[in-house]
Coordinates of C-alpha atoms in Angstrom, one line a residue:
Chain A
X1447 CA -95.1 73.1 92.5
X1448 CA -93.5 73.8 89.4
X1449 CA -92.0 77.2 88.0
X1450 CA -93.1 77.2 84.8
X1451 CA -92.0 80.7 83.8
X1452 CA -90.1 83.7 84.8
X1453 CA -89.8 87.1 83.3
X1454 CA -87.4 89.5 84.4
X1455 CA -87.4 93.4 84.2
X1456 CA -84.2 95.4 84.9
X1457 CA -83.0 92.5 87.2
X1458 CA -79.4 92.3 87.0
X1459 CA -78.0 91.7 83.3
X1460 CA -81.2 89.1 82.5
X1461 CA -82.7 89.8 79.4
X1462 CA -86.7 90.5 79.2
X1463 CA -87.5 87.5 77.2
X1464 CA -89.5 84.6 79.2
X1465 CA -87.6 81.7 80.3
X1466 CA -89.6 78.8 80.3
X1467 CA -88.8 75.7 82.4
X1468 CA -89.9 71.9 82.7
X1469 CA -91.1 69.9 85.1
X1470 CA -88.3 67.6 85.8
X1471 CA -84.8 68.7 85.5
X1472 CA -83.5 72.3 84.1
X1473 CA -79.6 72.0 83.2
X1474 CA -78.8 75.7 83.0
X1475 CA -75.5 76.0 81.1
X1476 CA -73.2 78.9 79.8
X1477 CA -70.3 80.5 80.5
X1478 CA -69.0 82.4 83.6
X1479 CA -70.8 86.1 83.4
X1480 CA -73.8 85.1 81.3
X1481 CA -76.2 85.2 83.8
X1482 CA -77.1 82.0 84.8
X1483 CA -76.8 82.2 89.0
X1484 CA -78.7 85.6 88.1
X1485 CA -81.6 83.7 86.4
X1486 CA -81.6 81.1 89.7
X1487 CA -81.2 84.4 92.0
X1488 CA -84.4 85.9 90.1
X1489 CA -86.7 82.6 90.4
X1490 CA -85.6 83.0 94.0
X1491 CA -86.8 86.6 94.7
X1492 CA -89.7 85.8 92.8
X1493 CA -91.1 82.9 94.7
X1494 CA -88.8 83.8 98.0
X1495 CA -88.3 87.1 98.2
X1496 CA -84.9 86.4 98.9
X1497 CA -81.5 86.7 97.5
X1498 CA -79.1 83.5 98.1
X1499 CA -76.4 86.0 97.0
X1500 CA -77.1 89.5 98.8
X1501 CA -79.2 91.2 101.1
X1502 CA -78.6 94.5 99.4
X1503 CA -81.9 94.9 97.0
X1504 CA -79.4 97.7 95.3
X1505 CA -78.0 95.1 93.8
X1506 CA -79.9 92.9 92.5
X1507 CA -81.4 95.9 90.4
X1508 CA -79.5 96.5 86.9
X1509 CA -76.9 99.4 87.2
X1510 CA -79.0 102.3 87.2
X1511 CA -82.0 101.3 87.2
X1512 CA -84.7 102.1 90.0
X1513 CA -86.4 99.0 91.0
X1514 CA -86.9 96.1 89.1
X1515 CA -89.6 93.5 88.1
X1516 CA -90.5 89.9 88.2
X1517 CA -93.4 87.8 86.3
X1518 CA -93.7 84.1 87.0
X1519 CA -95.9 81.4 86.7
X1520 CA -96.2 78.9 89.1
X1521 CA -98.1 75.4 88.6
X1522 CA -99.1 72.8 91.9
X1523 CA -102.0 71.5 93.5
X1524 CA -104.1 75.2 93.5
X1525 CA -103.5 75.3 89.2
X1526 CA -101.6 77.8 87.4
X1527 CA -100.9 81.0 89.3
X1528 CA -99.1 84.1 87.9
X1529 CA -96.9 86.0 90.4
X1530 CA -96.1 89.4 90.1
X1531 CA -93.6 91.9 92.5
X1532 CA -92.4 95.4 91.7
X1533 CA -89.9 96.6 93.6
X1534 CA -88.8 100.2 93.9
X1535 CA -85.6 100.9 95.4
X1536 CA -86.4 104.2 97.4
X1537 CA -85.8 104.9 100.2
X1538 CA -88.3 103.8 101.3
X1539 CA -88.0 100.5 99.6
X1540 CA -92.0 99.6 98.3
X1541 CA -92.4 96.3 97.0
X1542 CA -95.5 95.5 95.3
X1543 CA -96.8 91.8 95.2
X1544 CA -99.7 90.4 93.1
X1545 CA -101.2 87.1 92.8
X1546 CA -103.2 86.6 90.1
X1547 CA -103.3 90.0 89.2
X1548 CA -104.4 90.9 92.7
X1549 CA -102.9 92.3 95.6
X1550 CA -101.5 89.8 98.4
X1551 CA -100.4 90.1 101.8
X1552 CA -96.7 88.9 101.6
X1553 CA -97.8 85.6 104.2
X1554 CA -99.6 84.3 101.4
X1555 CA -97.3 85.3 98.9
X1556 CA -94.3 84.0 100.3
X1557 CA -96.5 80.6 101.3
X1558 CA -97.4 79.8 97.6
X1559 CA -94.1 78.5 96.1
X1560 CA -91.1 77.9 98.3
X1561 CA -88.0 77.3 96.5
X1562 CA -84.9 76.0 98.0
X1563 CA -81.6 77.3 97.0
X1564 CA -78.1 75.4 97.6
X1565 CA -75.0 77.6 96.7
X1566 CA -71.4 78.6 97.2
X1567 CA -72.3 80.8 100.0
X1568 CA -73.8 77.6 102.1
X1569 CA -70.6 76.5 103.7
X1570 CA -72.1 80.3 106.3
X1571 CA -75.0 78.2 107.3
X1572 CA -72.5 76.4 109.5
X1573 CA -69.8 78.2 109.7
X1574 CA -71.4 81.6 110.2
X1575 CA -73.1 83.4 112.7
X1576 CA -76.1 82.3 114.4
X1577 CA -78.8 84.8 113.0
X1578 CA -78.1 82.9 109.6
X1579 CA -79.2 79.2 111.3
X1580 CA -82.1 81.4 113.2
X1581 CA -83.3 82.2 109.7
X1582 CA -83.3 78.7 108.1
X1583 CA -85.7 77.8 111.6
X1584 CA -87.4 80.9 111.1
X1585 CA -88.1 80.3 107.6
X1586 CA -89.3 76.5 108.0
X1587 CA -91.6 77.8 111.4
X1588 CA -92.8 80.3 108.9
X1589 CA -94.0 77.6 106.0
X1590 CA -95.4 75.2 109.0
X1591 CA -97.4 78.5 110.4
X1592 CA -97.7 81.4 108.0
X1593 CA -98.5 83.2 111.1
X1594 CA -95.4 82.9 112.8
X1595 CA -94.3 85.8 110.1
X1596 CA -95.9 88.5 112.0
X1597 CA -95.0 86.6 115.8
X1598 CA -91.4 87.1 114.6
X1599 CA -92.0 90.7 113.6
X1600 CA -93.6 91.6 117.0
X1601 CA -90.8 89.9 118.8
X1602 CA -88.2 92.0 116.6
X1603 CA -90.4 95.5 117.2
X1604 CA -90.8 94.8 120.9
X1605 CA -87.2 93.8 121.0
X1606 CA -85.9 97.3 119.6
X1607 CA -88.5 99.3 121.8
X1608 CA -87.2 97.4 125.0
X1609 CA -83.4 98.2 123.9
X1610 CA -84.1 101.5 123.5
X1611 CA -85.8 101.8 126.7
X1612 CA -82.7 100.3 128.2
X1613 CA -80.3 102.5 126.7
X1614 CA -82.6 106.0 127.8
X1615 CA -84.4 107.5 130.9
X1616 CA -87.1 105.4 131.8
X1617 CA -89.7 104.6 134.7
X1618 CA -89.9 101.1 136.8
X1619 CA -93.6 100.6 135.7
X1620 CA -92.7 101.9 131.8
X1621 CA -90.1 98.9 131.9
X1622 CA -92.3 96.5 133.4
X1623 CA -94.7 96.9 130.7
X1624 CA -92.5 96.1 128.0
X1625 CA -90.8 93.3 130.2
X1626 CA -94.3 91.7 129.9
X1627 CA -94.8 92.4 126.0
X1628 CA -91.6 91.2 125.3
X1629 CA -92.1 87.8 127.3
X1630 CA -95.1 87.4 125.8
X1631 CA -93.2 87.8 122.1
X1632 CA -90.2 86.1 123.1
X1633 CA -92.3 82.7 124.5
X1634 CA -94.2 82.6 121.3
X1635 CA -91.5 82.7 118.9
X1636 CA -89.6 80.0 121.3
X1637 CA -92.6 77.9 121.5
X1638 CA -92.7 78.0 117.2
X1639 CA -89.3 77.3 116.7
X1640 CA -89.2 74.4 119.2
X1641 CA -91.9 72.7 117.1
X1642 CA -90.2 73.6 114.0
X1643 CA -87.0 72.2 115.6
X1644 CA -88.7 68.6 116.8
X1645 CA -89.6 68.5 112.6
X1646 CA -86.0 69.4 111.6
X1647 CA -84.3 67.4 113.4
X1648 CA -85.9 64.3 112.4
X1649 CA -85.8 65.5 108.7
X1650 CA -82.3 66.1 109.0
X1651 CA -81.4 62.6 110.3
X1652 CA -82.4 61.3 106.8
X1653 CA -80.7 64.4 104.5
X1654 CA -77.9 63.7 105.9
X1655 CA -77.8 60.3 106.3
X1656 CA -78.8 60.1 101.9
X1657 CA -75.8 62.8 101.3
X1658 CA -73.1 61.4 104.1
X1659 CA -70.1 59.6 102.7
X1660 CA -69.0 56.9 104.6
X1661 CA -66.1 58.7 106.4
X1662 CA -68.6 61.0 107.4
X1663 CA -68.9 62.1 111.4
X1664 CA -71.6 61.8 112.7
X1665 CA -73.7 65.2 112.7
X1666 CA -76.6 65.8 115.4
X1667 CA -78.6 69.7 115.2
X1668 CA -80.1 70.6 118.8
X1669 CA -81.4 74.3 119.3
X1670 CA -79.7 76.3 122.1
X1671 CA -81.8 78.4 123.9
X1672 CA -81.3 79.8 127.8
X1673 CA -80.1 76.7 130.0
X1674 CA -82.5 78.0 132.8
X1675 CA -86.1 77.6 130.3
X1676 CA -85.0 73.3 130.6
X1677 CA -86.8 73.0 127.4
X1678 CA -90.1 73.6 128.1
X1679 CA -92.6 74.1 124.8
X1680 CA -95.8 74.7 127.0
X1681 CA -96.6 78.3 126.0
X1682 CA -97.4 80.0 129.5
X1683 CA -94.6 78.4 131.5
X1684 CA -92.2 79.9 128.5
X1685 CA -93.7 83.3 129.1
X1686 CA -93.7 83.3 132.8
X1687 CA -89.8 82.2 132.9
X1688 CA -89.2 85.1 130.4
X1689 CA -91.4 87.5 132.6
X1690 CA -88.8 86.5 136.3
X1691 CA -85.9 86.6 134.1
X1692 CA -86.2 89.7 132.7
X1693 CA -87.2 91.8 135.7
X1694 CA -84.2 90.0 137.5
X1695 CA -81.9 90.5 134.8
X1696 CA -82.9 94.5 134.3
X1697 CA -79.8 96.0 136.2
X1698 CA -77.7 94.4 134.2
X1699 CA -79.1 94.4 130.7
X1700 CA -79.7 98.7 131.6
X1701 CA -75.7 98.5 132.4
X1702 CA -75.5 97.1 128.8
X1703 CA -78.0 99.2 127.4
X1704 CA -79.7 96.1 125.4
X1705 CA -81.4 93.3 126.4
X1706 CA -79.0 90.3 126.8
X1707 CA -81.0 87.0 126.7
X1708 CA -84.4 85.9 124.3
X1709 CA -84.8 84.1 121.4
X1710 CA -82.5 86.7 119.3
X1711 CA -79.7 85.3 121.2
X1712 CA -80.5 81.5 120.5
X1713 CA -78.3 79.1 118.2
X1714 CA -79.3 75.9 115.8
X1715 CA -76.0 74.2 117.0
X1716 CA -74.8 71.6 114.4
X1717 CA -72.6 69.5 116.6
X1718 CA -70.0 66.3 114.8
X1719 CA -69.4 63.9 117.3
X1720 CA -70.9 66.0 120.2
X1721 CA -68.4 68.6 119.6
X1722 CA -68.7 72.1 117.6
X1723 CA -69.0 71.5 113.8
X1724 CA -66.5 73.6 112.6
X1725 CA -63.6 72.1 114.9
X1726 CA -64.3 68.6 113.6
X1727 CA -65.5 68.5 109.8
X1728 CA -63.8 69.8 106.3
X1729 CA -64.3 72.1 104.3
X1730 CA -66.4 70.1 101.9
X1731 CA -68.2 68.3 105.0
X1732 CA -69.2 71.3 106.2
X1733 CA -71.1 71.9 102.5
X1734 CA -72.9 68.9 102.7
X1735 CA -73.8 68.9 106.4
X1736 CA -75.1 72.7 105.4
X1737 CA -76.7 71.0 102.2
X1738 CA -78.1 68.2 104.0
X1739 CA -79.8 71.4 106.7
X1740 CA -81.8 72.8 103.6
X1741 CA -82.6 69.7 101.9
X1742 CA -84.2 68.5 105.8
X1743 CA -86.4 71.3 105.8
X1744 CA -87.7 70.9 101.9
X1745 CA -88.2 67.3 102.9
X1746 CA -90.3 68.4 105.7
X1747 CA -92.1 71.0 104.3
X1748 CA -92.8 68.9 101.2
X1749 CA -94.1 65.6 103.1
X1750 CA -96.6 68.8 104.9
X1751 CA -97.7 69.9 102.3
X1752 CA -98.0 66.8 100.0
X1753 CA -96.5 67.7 96.8
X1754 CA -92.5 68.0 95.7
X1755 CA -90.8 71.4 96.1
X1756 CA -88.4 73.0 93.2
X1757 CA -84.7 72.9 94.5
X1758 CA -82.1 74.9 93.0
X1759 CA -78.5 74.2 92.9
X1760 CA -76.2 76.7 91.7
X1761 CA -72.4 75.7 89.8
X1762 CA -73.9 72.0 90.9
X1763 CA -70.4 70.5 89.6
X1764 CA -67.7 73.4 91.5
X1765 CA -69.4 72.7 94.8
X1766 CA -69.5 68.8 95.3
X1767 CA -67.0 66.0 94.4
X1768 CA -68.3 63.2 92.2
X1769 CA -69.2 61.2 94.5
X1770 CA -71.1 63.8 96.5
X1771 CA -72.7 64.8 93.5
X1772 CA -74.1 61.3 92.8
X1773 CA -75.1 61.4 96.2
X1774 CA -77.1 64.8 95.8
X1775 CA -79.0 63.2 92.5
X1776 CA -80.2 60.5 94.0
X1777 CA -81.6 62.3 96.7
X1778 CA -83.5 64.5 94.8
X1779 CA -84.4 62.6 92.1
X1780 CA -88.2 62.0 91.9
X1781 CA -90.8 64.0 91.0
X1782 CA -89.4 67.0 92.2
X1783 CA -88.7 70.2 89.7
X1784 CA -84.8 70.7 89.5
X1785 CA -83.4 74.1 88.8
X1786 CA -79.1 73.0 88.2
X1787 CA -76.6 75.5 87.0
X1788 CA -73.3 74.5 85.2
X1789 CA -70.7 75.3 83.2
X1790 CA -69.1 72.5 82.6
X1791 CA -72.3 70.9 80.9
X1792 CA -69.9 68.0 79.7
X1793 CA -69.5 66.8 83.5
X1794 CA -73.1 67.3 84.5
X1795 CA -75.1 66.7 81.9
X1796 CA -74.3 62.7 81.8
X1797 CA -76.4 62.5 85.1
X1798 CA -79.3 63.6 83.7
X1799 CA -80.2 62.6 80.0
X1800 CA -83.7 63.9 80.4
X1801 CA -83.0 67.5 81.3
X1802 CA -84.1 70.4 79.6
X1803 CA -80.6 72.2 79.0
X1804 CA -81.2 75.8 78.3
X1805 CA -78.3 77.8 77.8
X1806 CA -77.4 81.2 78.8
X1807 CA -76.0 84.1 76.8
X1808 CA -75.8 87.6 77.3
X1809 CA -78.4 87.7 80.1
X1810 CA -80.3 85.5 77.5
X1811 CA -82.4 82.2 77.8
X1812 CA -83.2 79.6 75.2
X1813 CA -83.3 75.8 75.3
X1814 CA -80.9 73.6 73.2
X1815 CA -82.5 71.8 70.9
X1816 CA -83.5 68.3 71.4
X1817 CA -83.4 68.4 75.1
X1818 CA -86.0 68.0 77.6
X1819 CA -89.0 66.0 75.6
Chain B
X54 CA -87.7 122.5 78.4
X55 CA -90.0 125.3 79.3
X56 CA -91.7 125.3 82.3
X57 CA -95.5 125.8 81.3
X58 CA -96.7 125.7 84.8
X59 CA -97.3 129.2 86.6
X60 CA -95.8 130.0 89.6
X61 CA -98.9 129.8 92.0
X62 CA -100.1 126.3 90.0
X63 CA -96.6 124.8 91.4
X64 CA -96.9 126.3 94.9
X65 CA -100.2 124.7 95.2
X66 CA -98.8 121.4 93.6
X67 CA -95.9 121.4 95.9
X68 CA -98.1 121.8 98.8
X69 CA -100.6 119.0 97.9
X70 CA -98.0 116.5 97.1
X71 CA -97.0 117.1 101.0
X72 CA -100.2 115.4 102.0
X73 CA -100.4 112.1 103.0
X74 CA -101.8 109.8 100.3
X75 CA -101.3 112.3 97.4
X76 CA -99.1 111.4 94.7
X77 CA -98.0 114.2 91.6
X78 CA -101.3 112.6 89.5
X79 CA -103.7 113.3 92.3
X80 CA -102.2 116.9 93.1
X81 CA -102.5 117.6 89.1
X82 CA -106.0 116.5 89.2
X83 CA -107.1 118.3 91.9
X84 CA -105.4 121.3 90.5
X85 CA -107.4 120.9 87.6
X86 CA -110.7 120.5 89.4
X87 CA -110.0 123.5 91.3
X88 CA -109.1 125.8 88.3
X89 CA -112.6 125.1 86.9
X90 CA -114.9 124.9 89.7
X91 CA -117.1 128.7 90.7
X92 CA -113.9 130.9 92.2
X93 CA -116.4 131.0 95.4
X94 CA -116.0 127.5 95.9
X95 CA -112.3 127.2 95.6
X96 CA -112.6 130.1 98.4
X97 CA -114.8 128.0 100.8
X98 CA -112.1 125.1 100.6
X99 CA -109.2 127.7 101.7
X100 CA -111.6 129.1 104.4
X101 CA -112.3 125.6 105.8
X102 CA -108.4 125.2 105.4
X103 CA -107.6 128.1 107.4
X104 CA -110.6 127.6 109.7
X105 CA -109.2 124.2 110.9
X106 CA -106.3 125.1 112.8
X107 CA -107.8 128.5 113.6
X108 CA -110.8 127.2 115.3
X109 CA -109.8 123.3 116.1
X110 CA -108.8 122.7 119.8
X111 CA -108.4 119.7 122.2
X112 CA -111.1 119.1 124.3
X113 CA -109.8 120.7 128.0
X114 CA -111.1 116.7 129.5
X115 CA -110.8 114.2 127.2
X116 CA -108.5 115.3 124.1
X117 CA -110.8 115.0 121.4
X118 CA -110.8 117.7 118.8
X119 CA -113.7 120.2 119.3
X120 CA -114.5 124.2 118.1
X121 CA -115.4 124.6 122.1
X122 CA -113.8 124.3 125.6
X123 CA -115.6 120.9 125.6
X124 CA -116.4 118.6 123.6
X125 CA -119.7 117.7 122.5
X126 CA -119.7 114.7 124.0
X127 CA -118.2 115.9 127.4
X128 CA -120.9 118.3 127.6
X129 CA -123.9 115.8 127.0
X130 CA -125.4 115.1 130.5
X131 CA -127.3 112.4 128.8
X132 CA -123.2 110.4 128.3
X133 CA -122.5 107.5 130.9
X134 CA -119.9 108.9 132.6
X135 CA -118.8 105.6 134.6
X136 CA -117.5 104.2 131.4
X137 CA -114.3 105.9 129.4
X138 CA -113.1 104.3 126.4
X139 CA -108.9 105.3 125.8
X140 CA -108.5 105.9 122.0
X141 CA -104.8 106.7 120.7
X142 CA -106.1 109.7 118.4
X143 CA -109.1 111.9 118.9
X144 CA -110.1 110.8 115.3
X145 CA -110.1 106.8 116.4
X146 CA -113.6 108.4 118.7
X147 CA -115.0 109.0 115.8
X148 CA -115.1 105.7 114.0
X149 CA -116.4 104.3 117.5
X150 CA -119.0 106.8 117.7
X151 CA -120.5 106.1 114.0
X152 CA -121.5 102.5 116.0
X153 CA -124.1 104.4 118.0
X154 CA -123.3 101.7 120.4
X155 CA -121.3 103.5 122.6
X156 CA -123.2 105.8 125.5
X157 CA -119.9 106.3 127.9
X158 CA -117.3 109.3 127.5
X159 CA -114.1 109.3 125.5
X160 CA -110.1 109.8 126.8
X161 CA -107.7 110.2 123.1
X162 CA -104.1 109.6 125.2
X163 CA -102.4 111.6 121.9
X164 CA -100.0 108.7 120.9
X165 CA -98.6 105.9 122.0
X166 CA -96.0 104.2 124.2
X167 CA -92.7 104.4 121.9
X168 CA -89.2 104.8 123.5
X169 CA -87.4 104.3 119.7
X170 CA -89.3 107.9 119.2
X171 CA -88.4 109.0 122.4
X172 CA -92.6 109.0 124.0
X173 CA -92.9 107.9 127.7
X174 CA -96.0 108.1 129.8
X175 CA -95.3 111.9 130.3
X176 CA -95.8 112.9 126.6
X177 CA -99.4 111.4 126.6
X178 CA -102.5 112.2 128.3
X179 CA -102.2 109.2 131.3
X180 CA -101.6 111.4 133.6
X181 CA -104.8 113.4 133.3
X182 CA -106.8 109.9 132.4
X183 CA -105.7 109.0 135.6
X184 CA -106.6 111.9 137.2
X185 CA -110.5 111.4 135.8
X186 CA -110.3 107.9 137.0
X187 CA -109.5 109.0 140.7
X188 CA -112.1 111.6 140.6
X189 CA -114.9 108.9 142.1
X190 CA -117.3 108.6 139.1
X191 CA -115.7 106.5 136.6
X192 CA -116.1 102.8 137.3
X193 CA -115.5 101.0 133.3
X194 CA -112.3 101.5 131.3
X195 CA -112.0 100.2 128.0
X196 CA -108.4 100.3 126.5
X197 CA -109.1 100.7 122.2
X198 CA -105.4 101.2 121.9
X199 CA -104.3 99.9 118.8
X200 CA -103.8 95.8 118.3
X201 CA -100.0 96.9 117.5
X202 CA -96.8 96.4 119.6
X203 CA -97.1 99.5 121.0
X204 CA -100.9 100.1 121.5
X205 CA -101.0 97.1 123.6
X206 CA -97.9 97.8 125.6
X207 CA -99.9 101.4 126.2
X208 CA -102.5 99.4 127.2
X209 CA -100.8 97.1 129.9
X210 CA -98.9 100.4 131.3
X211 CA -102.3 102.2 131.6
X212 CA -103.5 98.5 133.2
X213 CA -100.9 98.4 136.0
X214 CA -101.2 101.8 137.0
X215 CA -104.2 101.8 137.5
X216 CA -104.3 98.7 139.2
X217 CA -105.2 100.6 142.8
X218 CA -108.4 102.0 141.3
X219 CA -109.8 98.7 140.8
X220 CA -111.9 99.6 137.9
X221 CA -113.5 97.3 135.5
X222 CA -110.7 96.9 132.2
X223 CA -111.5 95.7 129.3
X224 CA -110.3 95.7 125.9
X225 CA -112.1 95.1 122.3
X226 CA -112.1 91.6 121.2
X227 CA -109.8 91.1 117.8
X228 CA -111.5 88.6 115.6
X229 CA -113.1 87.8 112.3
X230 CA -114.9 90.4 110.3
X231 CA -118.8 90.2 110.6
X232 CA -119.7 88.9 107.6
X233 CA -116.8 87.9 106.2
X234 CA -115.1 84.2 105.4
X235 CA -113.3 82.6 107.6
X236 CA -110.9 81.1 105.0
X237 CA -110.2 84.3 103.9
X238 CA -108.9 85.7 107.4
X239 CA -105.5 85.9 108.0
X240 CA -104.2 83.4 110.4
X241 CA -103.0 85.1 113.2
X242 CA -106.3 87.2 113.5
X243 CA -107.8 83.7 113.3
X244 CA -105.8 82.3 115.9
X245 CA -106.9 85.0 118.7
X246 CA -110.5 85.3 117.3
X247 CA -110.2 81.0 118.3
X248 CA -108.1 82.2 121.6
X249 CA -110.7 84.4 122.6
X250 CA -114.0 82.6 121.6
X251 CA -117.0 83.1 123.3
X252 CA -119.8 80.4 124.8
X253 CA -123.0 80.4 123.1

């Protein structure tokens, strides 16, 4: 799968002229503030409907604009496809998604061209709150089975409803009904996460092995749910466990005003030498572990789909020391499309003699003559 | 800029734009149309709009929309009084009735359970449904609430609450559209259709 071209309208400081990309390595260079990261961010929003820099849509639209639009051309096993999205900031926020000119569901649109991005914010994936790691796992579960998105929405909606009920007045009969729905939704989500986790553990071993240096400690990832689940993966068993548990902890939950157990509290734990990674690893090592986590997901999805997926690395040289950078490029180098940004092309370019070099200036992007041929 | 639209036109545009599914462009097209057609036709439309709220009420038995105390279904002696089909909104019953496949009675809940919006069982017509079921004639309940988190939970609540009455309770099957292409059906619907497959 490749990103062939991208045209942006009112997206940060990007110009309106289309940017074209090569199938192999694309090295996007330019001084700070010229729009390198914004170009990668636009690709991320185009393909994944999310930015790796912000969760605020208002921040990606050009200052004063009522919204933004992206048009991209991708190419893969299904041939060439045109992806279009138009976002009106609102409120309420409205997003229109089109594939080859026809309206598409979020599930279909998101499944077409998942793009992985590595950036300076990735250390947070290890150090930050569990929600970020759950997000990585849920995204993998979605890419393995797109119906996971609806399962996740259903769980979140049911959880909000039960929490509203716990915070107010309710009859036992009403709470029974919501408990039963929440138990079913929680079980469905947990089982899907466990399946995704099994795949991620295997792929992480491979990706971490490829990126780690000689002095790096042993790192393992595990899914941490409630201990009473005993790691069961049988849907009916997990559902029954949650049903019983929600019933037992009702008084406590009512007192707290919210649901204290469930997949919304689970974590993907990163352990170094059997201890929390943040206690053992250096900040450099943490970035490598985060990159290995992101790549593990990519590697597994690539195997499932039978095609390589694009990988973007923002500010590639600033993030990684020379040795790690060499290992990363080795791990990524094959048929994959790479989109790398750098403010110091003289350091990065020698590693990619075949790369198409794109120069960003004032939000515009043009190929440097004689590259990428 | 000079405001060229007369006050009466602006007033109508404002009212139309408040309706669901009508934006400024559609509102303008509607107003243009109303200005060109016969005045009598416009009068009929105005009368129909005014009559809607003046004359329409809820059936005292099943809460479908009606012009009388009881709706045409509740008044019809040929309907099967042993079965009640439960819907969230009265208008859903119109779609069911249009299939001509259903001969029983209806019951509109007038919403669904939603603690987020402060809607509990007492805000719906569940008490009245229970009364109807306790009447002795009813044997079967078809819970046709919407296949959403709230609709499913409302159905679950009703099932639990009416359990002591030992009625036959069912829910319409969810699955693939008739005459459609299986590959075009979304995964969750297809998964559910497989789960609820029937024997041939």
